[in-house]
């Protein structure tokens, strides 16, 4: 499909291309982005070029990954967000924020906007979020965007050749006040023992902070 552009009160979400390569490269030098995301480390200019000139347009063309640069009105890159199709009706969101633009709610705003678009235009019924256990910044964004953290998956994330445990959460159309594209019948919880989740390999999160 052709890339789309989304707007919020503060942001412009659009695809990225060669004109954005330098900005992507500069932002990705941040040690926190390299530590907590699966981008290469060290992150080289050729990685940025491959991302903006091949990976992003190929994802849009194939309908497999919808990547948005998150831009301020003046044109400055505040972050990156992508929705990757994982199965029919399910997409996984991933994002990072440029170091100088954190704690301003930009990526929370962008995540809700992109999810709304996916629910209403792509017939998505579930957006998943995953992050390595300990990535509290990503978790805070997800929770502020309305995601329900559902559990911890063991050895479910491969980051630079090391398998790690990750948190998993979901956002449904109903969380944004939208109808679901397909009927959804939640499982009844009555009668289940605390901490028992049939047919699920998730490990319930502790209630401790």
GROMACS .gro file of C-alpha atoms in nm:
model
  209
    1UNK     CA    1   0.000   0.000   0.000
    2UNK     CA    2   0.099   0.361  -0.036
    3UNK     CA    3   0.237   0.532   0.276
    4UNK     CA    4  -0.009   0.747   0.469
    5UNK     CA    5   0.042   1.060   0.676
    6UNK     CA    6  -0.123   1.109   1.014
    7UNK     CA    7  -0.145   1.423   1.223
    8UNK     CA    8  -0.213   1.513   1.586
    9UNK     CA    9  -0.233   1.846   1.764
   10UNK     CA   10   0.145   1.847   1.803
   11UNK     CA   11   0.287   1.594   1.559
   12UNK     CA   12   0.320   1.483   1.200
   13UNK     CA   13   0.354   1.109   1.141
   14UNK     CA   14   0.489   1.027   0.797
   15UNK     CA   15   0.706   0.772   0.627
   16UNK     CA   16   1.080   0.835   0.615
   17UNK     CA   17   1.309   0.836   0.314
   18UNK     CA   18   1.656   0.944   0.201
   19UNK     CA   19   1.603   1.302   0.319
   20UNK     CA   20   1.568   1.170   0.675
   21UNK     CA   21   1.873   0.941   0.679
   22UNK     CA   22   2.100   1.185   0.862
   23UNK     CA   23   1.840   1.256   1.130
   24UNK     CA   24   1.777   0.885   1.187
   25UNK     CA   25   2.149   0.816   1.210
   26UNK     CA   26   2.205   1.099   1.459
   27UNK     CA   27   1.916   0.997   1.685
   28UNK     CA   28   2.019   0.632   1.682
   29UNK     CA   29   2.360   0.715   1.830
   30UNK     CA   30   2.190   0.742   2.168
   31UNK     CA   31   2.318   0.456   2.390
   32UNK     CA   32   1.972   0.392   2.533
   33UNK     CA   33   1.822   0.335   2.188
   34UNK     CA   34   2.101   0.094   2.100
   35UNK     CA   35   2.067  -0.088   2.433
   36UNK     CA   36   1.692  -0.138   2.445
   37UNK     CA   37   1.599  -0.180   2.079
   38UNK     CA   38   1.710  -0.437   1.826
   39UNK     CA   39   1.885  -0.188   1.596
   40UNK     CA   40   2.251  -0.268   1.521
   41UNK     CA   41   2.514  -0.147   1.766
   42UNK     CA   42   2.730   0.033   1.673
   43UNK     CA   43   2.480   0.201   1.442
   44UNK     CA   44   2.656   0.305   1.122
   45UNK     CA   45   2.556   0.540   0.837
   46UNK     CA   46   2.488   0.241   0.612
   47UNK     CA   47   2.239   0.107   0.866
   48UNK     CA   48   2.044   0.434   0.849
   49UNK     CA   49   2.053   0.434   0.469
   50UNK     CA   50   1.928   0.076   0.453
   51UNK     CA   51   1.647   0.163   0.692
   52UNK     CA   52   1.522   0.476   0.515
   53UNK     CA   53   1.587   0.367   0.156
   54UNK     CA   54   1.497  -0.003   0.165
   55UNK     CA   55   1.342  -0.141   0.485
   56UNK     CA   56   1.079   0.130   0.532
   57UNK     CA   57   0.955   0.155   0.169
   58UNK     CA   58   0.960  -0.225   0.129
   59UNK     CA   59   0.746  -0.263   0.442
   60UNK     CA   60   0.484  -0.021   0.314
   61UNK     CA   61   0.486  -0.176  -0.033
   62UNK     CA   62   0.436  -0.528   0.102
   63UNK     CA   63   0.186  -0.423   0.369
   64UNK     CA   64   0.402  -0.599   0.626
   65UNK     CA   65   0.545  -0.307   0.827
   66UNK     CA   66   0.409   0.046   0.853
   67UNK     CA   67   0.682   0.283   0.973
   68UNK     CA   68   0.622   0.643   1.072
   69UNK     CA   69   0.874   0.907   1.156
   70UNK     CA   70   0.736   1.121   1.438
   71UNK     CA   71   0.806   1.484   1.351
   72UNK     CA   72   0.748   1.814   1.528
   73UNK     CA   73   0.582   2.100   1.336
   74UNK     CA   74   0.922   2.256   1.257
   75UNK     CA   75   1.032   1.931   1.095
   76UNK     CA   76   1.254   1.793   1.372
   77UNK     CA   77   1.256   1.415   1.417
   78UNK     CA   78   1.121   1.333   1.765
   79UNK     CA   79   1.107   0.956   1.730
   80UNK     CA   80   1.018   0.654   1.524
   81UNK     CA   81   0.720   0.421   1.537
   82UNK     CA   82   0.638   0.107   1.342
   83UNK     CA   83   0.348  -0.136   1.322
   84UNK     CA   84   0.461  -0.481   1.207
   85UNK     CA   85   0.204  -0.740   1.102
   86UNK     CA   86   0.250  -1.056   1.310
   87UNK     CA   87  -0.061  -1.252   1.208
   88UNK     CA   88  -0.394  -1.171   1.044
   89UNK     CA   89  -0.557  -0.899   1.249
   90UNK     CA   90  -0.259  -0.856   1.484
   91UNK     CA   91   0.020  -0.598   1.464
   92UNK     CA   92   0.310  -0.531   1.697
   93UNK     CA   93   0.412  -0.175   1.777
   94UNK     CA   94   0.771  -0.069   1.824
   95UNK     CA   95   0.906   0.278   1.891
   96UNK     CA   96   1.193   0.490   2.012
   97UNK     CA   97   1.223   0.852   2.115
   98UNK     CA   98   1.513   1.083   2.039
   99UNK     CA   99   1.694   1.161   2.364
  100UNK     CA  100   1.622   1.535   2.360
  101UNK     CA  101   1.246   1.481   2.313
  102UNK     CA  102   1.171   1.236   2.594
  103UNK     CA  103   0.918   1.293   2.876
  104UNK     CA  104   0.695   1.512   2.661
  105UNK     CA  105   0.437   1.250   2.565
  106UNK     CA  106   0.515   1.259   2.195
  107UNK     CA  107   0.544   0.883   2.143
  108UNK     CA  108   0.241   0.811   2.359
  109UNK     CA  109   0.045   1.048   2.138
  110UNK     CA  110   0.188   0.893   1.823
  111UNK     CA  111   0.116   0.539   1.942
  112UNK     CA  112  -0.251   0.609   2.008
  113UNK     CA  113  -0.284   0.784   1.672
  114UNK     CA  114  -0.119   0.501   1.478
  115UNK     CA  115  -0.325   0.240   1.664
  116UNK     CA  116  -0.647   0.429   1.586
  117UNK     CA  117  -0.549   0.428   1.219
  118UNK     CA  118  -0.472   0.055   1.227
  119UNK     CA  119  -0.801  -0.029   1.398
  120UNK     CA  120  -1.013   0.179   1.162
  121UNK     CA  121  -0.828   0.143   0.830
  122UNK     CA  122  -0.655  -0.197   0.846
  123UNK     CA  123  -0.918  -0.399   1.035
  124UNK     CA  124  -0.660  -0.474   1.304
  125UNK     CA  125  -0.816  -0.631   1.614
  126UNK     CA  126  -0.513  -0.632   1.845
  127UNK     CA  127  -0.197  -0.426   1.871
  128UNK     CA  128   0.075  -0.593   2.077
  129UNK     CA  129   0.363  -0.428   2.258
  130UNK     CA  130   0.674  -0.612   2.372
  131UNK     CA  131   0.980  -0.483   2.552
  132UNK     CA  132   1.270  -0.640   2.734
  133UNK     CA  133   1.208  -0.672   3.105
  134UNK     CA  134   1.363  -0.365   3.265
  135UNK     CA  135   1.279  -0.125   2.982
  136UNK     CA  136   1.065   0.092   3.207
  137UNK     CA  137   1.059   0.384   2.964
  138UNK     CA  138   0.893   0.175   2.695
  139UNK     CA  139   0.652   0.027   2.945
  140UNK     CA  140   0.552   0.371   3.070
  141UNK     CA  141   0.473   0.482   2.713
  142UNK     CA  142   0.266   0.168   2.649
  143UNK     CA  143   0.067   0.203   2.969
  144UNK     CA  144  -0.001   0.572   2.911
  145UNK     CA  145  -0.119   0.484   2.559
  146UNK     CA  146  -0.375   0.246   2.711
  147UNK     CA  147  -0.206  -0.092   2.676
  148UNK     CA  148  -0.279  -0.365   2.928
  149UNK     CA  149   0.040  -0.542   3.035
  150UNK     CA  150  -0.049  -0.911   3.023
  151UNK     CA  151   0.259  -1.093   3.144
  152UNK     CA  152   0.623  -1.187   3.098
  153UNK     CA  153   0.741  -1.415   2.820
  154UNK     CA  154   1.056  -1.616   2.884
  155UNK     CA  155   1.332  -1.601   2.622
  156UNK     CA  156   1.093  -1.437   2.377
  157UNK     CA  157   1.309  -1.151   2.255
  158UNK     CA  158   1.636  -1.179   2.063
  159UNK     CA  159   1.843  -0.863   2.102
  160UNK     CA  160   2.175  -0.875   1.920
  161UNK     CA  161   2.214  -1.250   1.958
  162UNK     CA  162   2.109  -1.271   2.323
  163UNK     CA  163   1.769  -1.415   2.414
  164UNK     CA  164   1.592  -1.218   2.685
  165UNK     CA  165   1.266  -1.220   2.879
  166UNK     CA  166   1.014  -0.961   2.771
  167UNK     CA  167   0.696  -0.797   2.887
  168UNK     CA  168   0.393  -0.827   2.658
  169UNK     CA  169   0.084  -0.611   2.646
  170UNK     CA  170  -0.206  -0.536   2.416
  171UNK     CA  171  -0.430  -0.255   2.299
  172UNK     CA  172  -0.775  -0.343   2.162
  173UNK     CA  173  -1.015  -0.124   1.963
  174UNK     CA  174  -1.245  -0.107   2.266
  175UNK     CA  175  -0.961   0.053   2.466
  176UNK     CA  176  -0.991   0.352   2.232
  177UNK     CA  177  -1.370   0.344   2.227
  178UNK     CA  178  -1.381   0.180   1.883
  179UNK     CA  179  -1.575  -0.122   1.759
  180UNK     CA  180  -1.384  -0.438   1.676
  181UNK     CA  181  -1.359  -0.545   1.312
  182UNK     CA  182  -1.441  -0.900   1.419
  183UNK     CA  183  -1.651  -1.026   1.711
  184UNK     CA  184  -1.452  -1.062   2.033
  185UNK     CA  185  -1.564  -1.301   2.306
  186UNK     CA  186  -1.346  -1.265   2.619
  187UNK     CA  187  -1.284  -1.584   2.814
  188UNK     CA  188  -1.482  -1.610   3.138
  189UNK     CA  189  -1.260  -1.562   3.442
  190UNK     CA  190  -1.497  -1.713   3.700
  191UNK     CA  191  -1.360  -2.030   3.852
  192UNK     CA  192  -0.998  -1.978   3.747
  193UNK     CA  193  -0.737  -2.005   4.019
  194UNK     CA  194  -0.527  -1.689   4.064
  195UNK     CA  195  -0.226  -1.696   3.835
  196UNK     CA  196  -0.359  -1.977   3.614
  197UNK     CA  197  -0.396  -1.889   3.248
  198UNK     CA  198  -0.503  -2.189   3.038
  199UNK     CA  199  -0.336  -2.227   2.697
  200UNK     CA  200  -0.097  -1.941   2.773
  201UNK     CA  201   0.275  -1.947   2.836
  202UNK     CA  202   0.266  -1.608   3.006
  203UNK     CA  203   0.389  -1.566   3.361
  204UNK     CA  204   0.174  -1.329   3.566
  205UNK     CA  205   0.344  -1.012   3.669
  206UNK     CA  206   0.407  -0.944   4.034
  207UNK     CA  207   0.195  -0.671   4.186
  208UNK     CA  208   0.509  -0.516   4.331
  209UNK     CA  209   0.640  -0.203   4.151
   0.00000   0.00000   0.00000
